[in-house]
Amino acid sequence: MSGATLDVSKATPSEALETAYENLRDELINELLTTLKKSSASFFEKVVVELLVKMGYGGSRADAGKAIGKSGDGGIDGIIKEDRLGLDVVYIQAKRWDSNSVRSSDVMQFAGALQAQKANKGIFITTSRFTEDARSYVSQIGSKIVLIDGSSLPI
């Protein structure tokens, strides 16, 4: 989040519009994160799956993705069919945390859950942020895990 400031009297119309857009986007992200942090874990998991489907995963299929997180879910909160035919599946972990950072041990548990599913692709989304150790860990393993911080939500 940039929190851009610009002397409007010296800005070109294009610069002023860009600054206004960035400020509005930052406000929207902050409001969205605040709302998501107050929601239930199951609601957050459903929002994450819906977001990924809207981004085009699974094509236009009605069953392109589903939230499956519950007690004893084995570390998998949702699944998305990567293509229209459902030939490959991407597993999802969604952590609705307020202030705690997601550590490498949390990502290791998710990587283990992927292995238990014989899967090699996962997306781990949090409303907080990932530690540098967590980011370093995913760059060293064979599974492809994408980490998305709350401030980087693709809205």
mmCIF file of C-alpha atoms in Angstrom:
data_model
loop_
_atom_site.group_PDB
_atom_site.id
_atom_site.type_symbol
_atom_site.label_atom_id
_atom_site.label_comp_id
_atom_site.label_asym_id
_atom_site.label_seq_id
_atom_site.Cartn_x
_atom_site.Cartn_y
_atom_site.Cartn_z
ATOM 1 C CA MET A 1 0.000 0.000 0.000
ATOM 2 C CA SER A 2 1.595 3.151 -1.155
ATOM 3 C CA GLY A 3 -0.252 5.919 0.708
ATOM 4 C CA ALA A 4 0.744 8.259 -2.103
ATOM 5 C CA THR A 5 0.878 11.982 -1.489
ATOM 6 C CA LEU A 6 1.319 14.577 -4.177
ATOM 7 C CA ASP A 7 1.224 18.370 -4.341
ATOM 8 C CA VAL A 8 -2.020 18.635 -6.302
ATOM 9 C CA SER A 9 -1.279 22.206 -7.409
ATOM 10 C CA LYS A 10 1.836 20.987 -9.269
ATOM 11 C CA ALA A 11 0.463 17.670 -10.488
ATOM 12 C CA THR A 12 -0.648 16.946 -13.998
ATOM 13 C CA PRO A 13 -4.243 15.715 -14.329
ATOM 14 C CA SER A 14 -2.903 12.216 -14.987
ATOM 15 C CA GLU A 15 -0.728 12.300 -11.834
ATOM 16 C CA ALA A 16 -3.633 13.611 -9.740
ATOM 17 C CA LEU A 17 -5.886 10.812 -10.994
ATOM 18 C CA GLU A 18 -3.221 8.181 -10.304
ATOM 19 C CA THR A 19 -2.717 9.501 -6.764
ATOM 20 C CA ALA A 20 -6.472 9.574 -6.116
ATOM 21 C CA TYR A 21 -6.779 5.996 -7.448
ATOM 22 C CA GLU A 22 -3.949 4.744 -5.208
ATOM 23 C CA ASN A 23 -5.438 6.450 -2.152
ATOM 24 C CA LEU A 24 -8.896 4.987 -2.822
ATOM 25 C CA ARG A 25 -7.425 1.529 -3.418
ATOM 26 C CA ASP A 26 -5.469 1.723 -0.141
ATOM 27 C CA GLU A 27 -8.623 2.748 1.750
ATOM 28 C CA LEU A 28 -10.599 -0.082 0.130
ATOM 29 C CA ILE A 29 -7.956 -2.664 1.067
ATOM 30 C CA ASN A 30 -7.872 -1.408 4.667
ATOM 31 C CA GLU A 31 -11.686 -1.544 4.942
ATOM 32 C CA LEU A 32 -11.813 -4.985 3.338
ATOM 33 C CA LEU A 33 -9.132 -6.387 5.658
ATOM 34 C CA THR A 34 -10.856 -4.910 8.713
ATOM 35 C CA THR A 35 -14.149 -6.528 7.690
ATOM 36 C CA LEU A 36 -12.507 -9.882 6.893
ATOM 37 C CA LYS A 37 -10.640 -9.953 10.205
ATOM 38 C CA LYS A 38 -13.970 -9.542 12.019
ATOM 39 C CA SER A 39 -15.691 -12.285 10.006
ATOM 40 C CA SER A 40 -15.818 -15.962 10.850
ATOM 41 C CA ALA A 41 -13.074 -18.269 9.601
ATOM 42 C CA SER A 42 -15.520 -20.147 7.373
ATOM 43 C CA PHE A 43 -16.748 -16.893 5.785
ATOM 44 C CA PHE A 44 -13.144 -15.863 5.071
ATOM 45 C CA GLU A 45 -12.416 -19.241 3.473
ATOM 46 C CA LYS A 46 -15.489 -18.867 1.232
ATOM 47 C CA VAL A 47 -14.406 -15.345 0.227
ATOM 48 C CA VAL A 48 -10.928 -16.606 -0.702
ATOM 49 C CA VAL A 49 -12.350 -19.392 -2.886
ATOM 50 C CA GLU A 50 -14.805 -16.980 -4.540
ATOM 51 C CA LEU A 51 -11.980 -14.501 -5.226
ATOM 52 C CA LEU A 52 -9.879 -17.162 -6.931
ATOM 53 C CA VAL A 53 -12.816 -18.351 -9.038
ATOM 54 C CA LYS A 54 -13.516 -14.734 -10.070
ATOM 55 C CA MET A 55 -9.843 -14.467 -11.076
ATOM 56 C CA GLY A 56 -10.522 -17.208 -13.615
ATOM 57 C CA TYR A 57 -9.446 -20.414 -11.923
ATOM 58 C CA GLY A 58 -11.732 -23.257 -12.894
ATOM 59 C CA GLY A 59 -13.201 -21.310 -15.791
ATOM 60 C CA SER A 60 -16.918 -20.667 -15.625
ATOM 61 C CA ARG A 61 -17.855 -23.996 -14.052
ATOM 62 C CA ALA A 62 -20.303 -23.860 -11.193
ATOM 63 C CA ASP A 63 -18.108 -26.320 -9.283
ATOM 64 C CA ALA A 64 -14.814 -24.510 -10.037
ATOM 65 C CA GLY A 65 -13.969 -24.210 -6.362
ATOM 66 C CA LYS A 66 -15.243 -24.919 -2.907
ATOM 67 C CA ALA A 67 -14.388 -24.096 0.671
ATOM 68 C CA ILE A 68 -13.887 -27.269 2.666
ATOM 69 C CA GLY A 69 -12.254 -25.938 5.826
ATOM 70 C CA LYS A 70 -13.567 -27.290 9.079
ATOM 71 C CA SER A 71 -12.224 -28.926 12.182
ATOM 72 C CA GLY A 72 -9.971 -31.779 11.106
ATOM 73 C CA ASP A 73 -9.673 -30.548 7.512
ATOM 74 C CA GLY A 74 -6.066 -31.721 7.329
ATOM 75 C CA GLY A 75 -4.753 -28.196 6.704
ATOM 76 C CA ILE A 76 -6.735 -27.650 3.507
ATOM 77 C CA ASP A 77 -9.381 -24.899 3.581
ATOM 78 C CA GLY A 78 -10.459 -25.018 -0.047
ATOM 79 C CA ILE A 79 -9.805 -26.361 -3.506
ATOM 80 C CA ILE A 80 -9.885 -24.731 -6.921
ATOM 81 C CA LYS A 81 -9.922 -26.552 -10.217
ATOM 82 C CA GLU A 82 -7.061 -24.972 -12.112
ATOM 83 C CA ASP A 83 -8.641 -25.388 -15.538
ATOM 84 C CA ARG A 84 -12.084 -25.829 -17.077
ATOM 85 C CA LEU A 85 -11.699 -29.591 -17.269
ATOM 86 C CA GLY A 86 -10.603 -29.945 -13.668
ATOM 87 C CA LEU A 87 -7.418 -31.774 -14.656
ATOM 88 C CA ASP A 88 -5.388 -30.165 -11.897
ATOM 89 C CA VAL A 89 -6.362 -28.879 -8.479
ATOM 90 C CA VAL A 90 -4.890 -26.036 -6.442
ATOM 91 C CA TYR A 91 -5.269 -26.390 -2.689
ATOM 92 C CA ILE A 92 -5.915 -23.362 -0.486
ATOM 93 C CA GLN A 93 -5.001 -22.400 3.047
ATOM 94 C CA ALA A 94 -6.646 -19.232 4.398
ATOM 95 C CA LYS A 95 -5.568 -17.679 7.690
ATOM 96 C CA ARG A 96 -7.714 -14.867 9.059
ATOM 97 C CA TRP A 97 -5.231 -13.408 11.501
ATOM 98 C CA ASP A 98 -5.119 -9.898 12.862
ATOM 99 C CA SER A 99 -1.627 -9.240 14.155
ATOM 100 C CA ASN A 100 0.308 -12.523 14.083
ATOM 101 C CA SER A 101 2.585 -13.088 11.108
ATOM 102 C CA VAL A 102 2.421 -16.436 9.339
ATOM 103 C CA ARG A 103 5.636 -18.274 10.183
ATOM 104 C CA SER A 104 7.581 -20.864 8.243
ATOM 105 C CA SER A 105 6.200 -23.588 10.551
ATOM 106 C CA ASP A 106 2.667 -22.684 9.419
ATOM 107 C CA VAL A 107 3.727 -22.898 5.776
ATOM 108 C CA MET A 108 5.514 -26.200 6.478
ATOM 109 C CA GLN A 109 2.247 -27.631 7.849
ATOM 110 C CA PHE A 110 0.459 -26.551 4.664
ATOM 111 C CA ALA A 111 3.221 -28.102 2.524
ATOM 112 C CA GLY A 112 2.750 -31.323 4.507
ATOM 113 C CA ALA A 113 -1.003 -31.186 3.881
ATOM 114 C CA LEU A 114 -0.268 -30.822 0.153
ATOM 115 C CA GLN A 115 1.966 -33.902 0.257
ATOM 116 C CA ALA A 116 -0.778 -35.856 2.034
ATOM 117 C CA GLN A 117 -3.067 -34.997 -0.912
ATOM 118 C CA LYS A 118 -0.302 -35.929 -3.409
ATOM 119 C CA ALA A 119 -0.543 -32.330 -4.622
ATOM 120 C CA ASN A 120 2.170 -29.913 -5.623
ATOM 121 C CA LYS A 121 0.295 -26.602 -5.960
ATOM 122 C CA GLY A 122 -1.107 -24.417 -3.230
ATOM 123 C CA ILE A 123 -2.126 -20.886 -2.391
ATOM 124 C CA PHE A 124 -1.753 -19.598 1.146
ATOM 125 C CA ILE A 125 -3.650 -16.360 1.812
ATOM 126 C CA THR A 126 -3.637 -14.416 5.058
ATOM 127 C CA THR A 127 -5.147 -11.187 6.293
ATOM 128 C CA SER A 128 -1.841 -10.505 8.070
ATOM 129 C CA ARG A 129 1.610 -11.070 6.532
ATOM 130 C CA PHE A 130 4.250 -13.760 6.045
ATOM 131 C CA THR A 131 7.629 -13.722 7.764
ATOM 132 C CA GLU A 132 10.786 -13.663 5.656
ATOM 133 C CA ASP A 133 11.515 -17.214 6.879
ATOM 134 C CA ALA A 134 8.155 -18.359 5.486
ATOM 135 C CA ARG A 135 8.903 -16.744 2.117
ATOM 136 C CA SER A 136 12.371 -18.253 2.091
ATOM 137 C CA TYR A 137 10.969 -21.710 2.878
ATOM 138 C CA VAL A 138 8.598 -21.760 -0.132
ATOM 139 C CA SER A 139 11.442 -20.805 -2.452
ATOM 140 C CA GLN A 140 13.389 -23.905 -1.348
ATOM 141 C CA ILE A 141 10.776 -26.673 -1.620
ATOM 142 C CA GLY A 142 9.534 -28.741 -4.541
ATOM 143 C CA SER A 143 5.871 -27.809 -4.115
ATOM 144 C CA LYS A 144 4.721 -24.563 -5.708
ATOM 145 C CA ILE A 145 3.095 -22.494 -2.969
ATOM 146 C CA VAL A 146 2.029 -18.905 -3.624
ATOM 147 C CA LEU A 147 1.916 -16.675 -0.545
ATOM 148 C CA ILE A 148 -0.489 -13.710 -0.563
ATOM 149 C CA ASP A 149 -0.400 -11.112 2.225
ATOM 150 C CA GLY A 150 -3.528 -9.194 3.141
ATOM 151 C CA SER A 151 -1.985 -5.990 1.801
ATOM 152 C CA SER A 152 -1.400 -7.720 -1.555
ATOM 153 C CA LEU A 153 -4.929 -9.058 -2.068
ATOM 154 C CA PRO A 154 -5.653 -8.993 -5.791
ATOM 155 C CA ILE A 155 -8.645 -6.626 -5.765
#
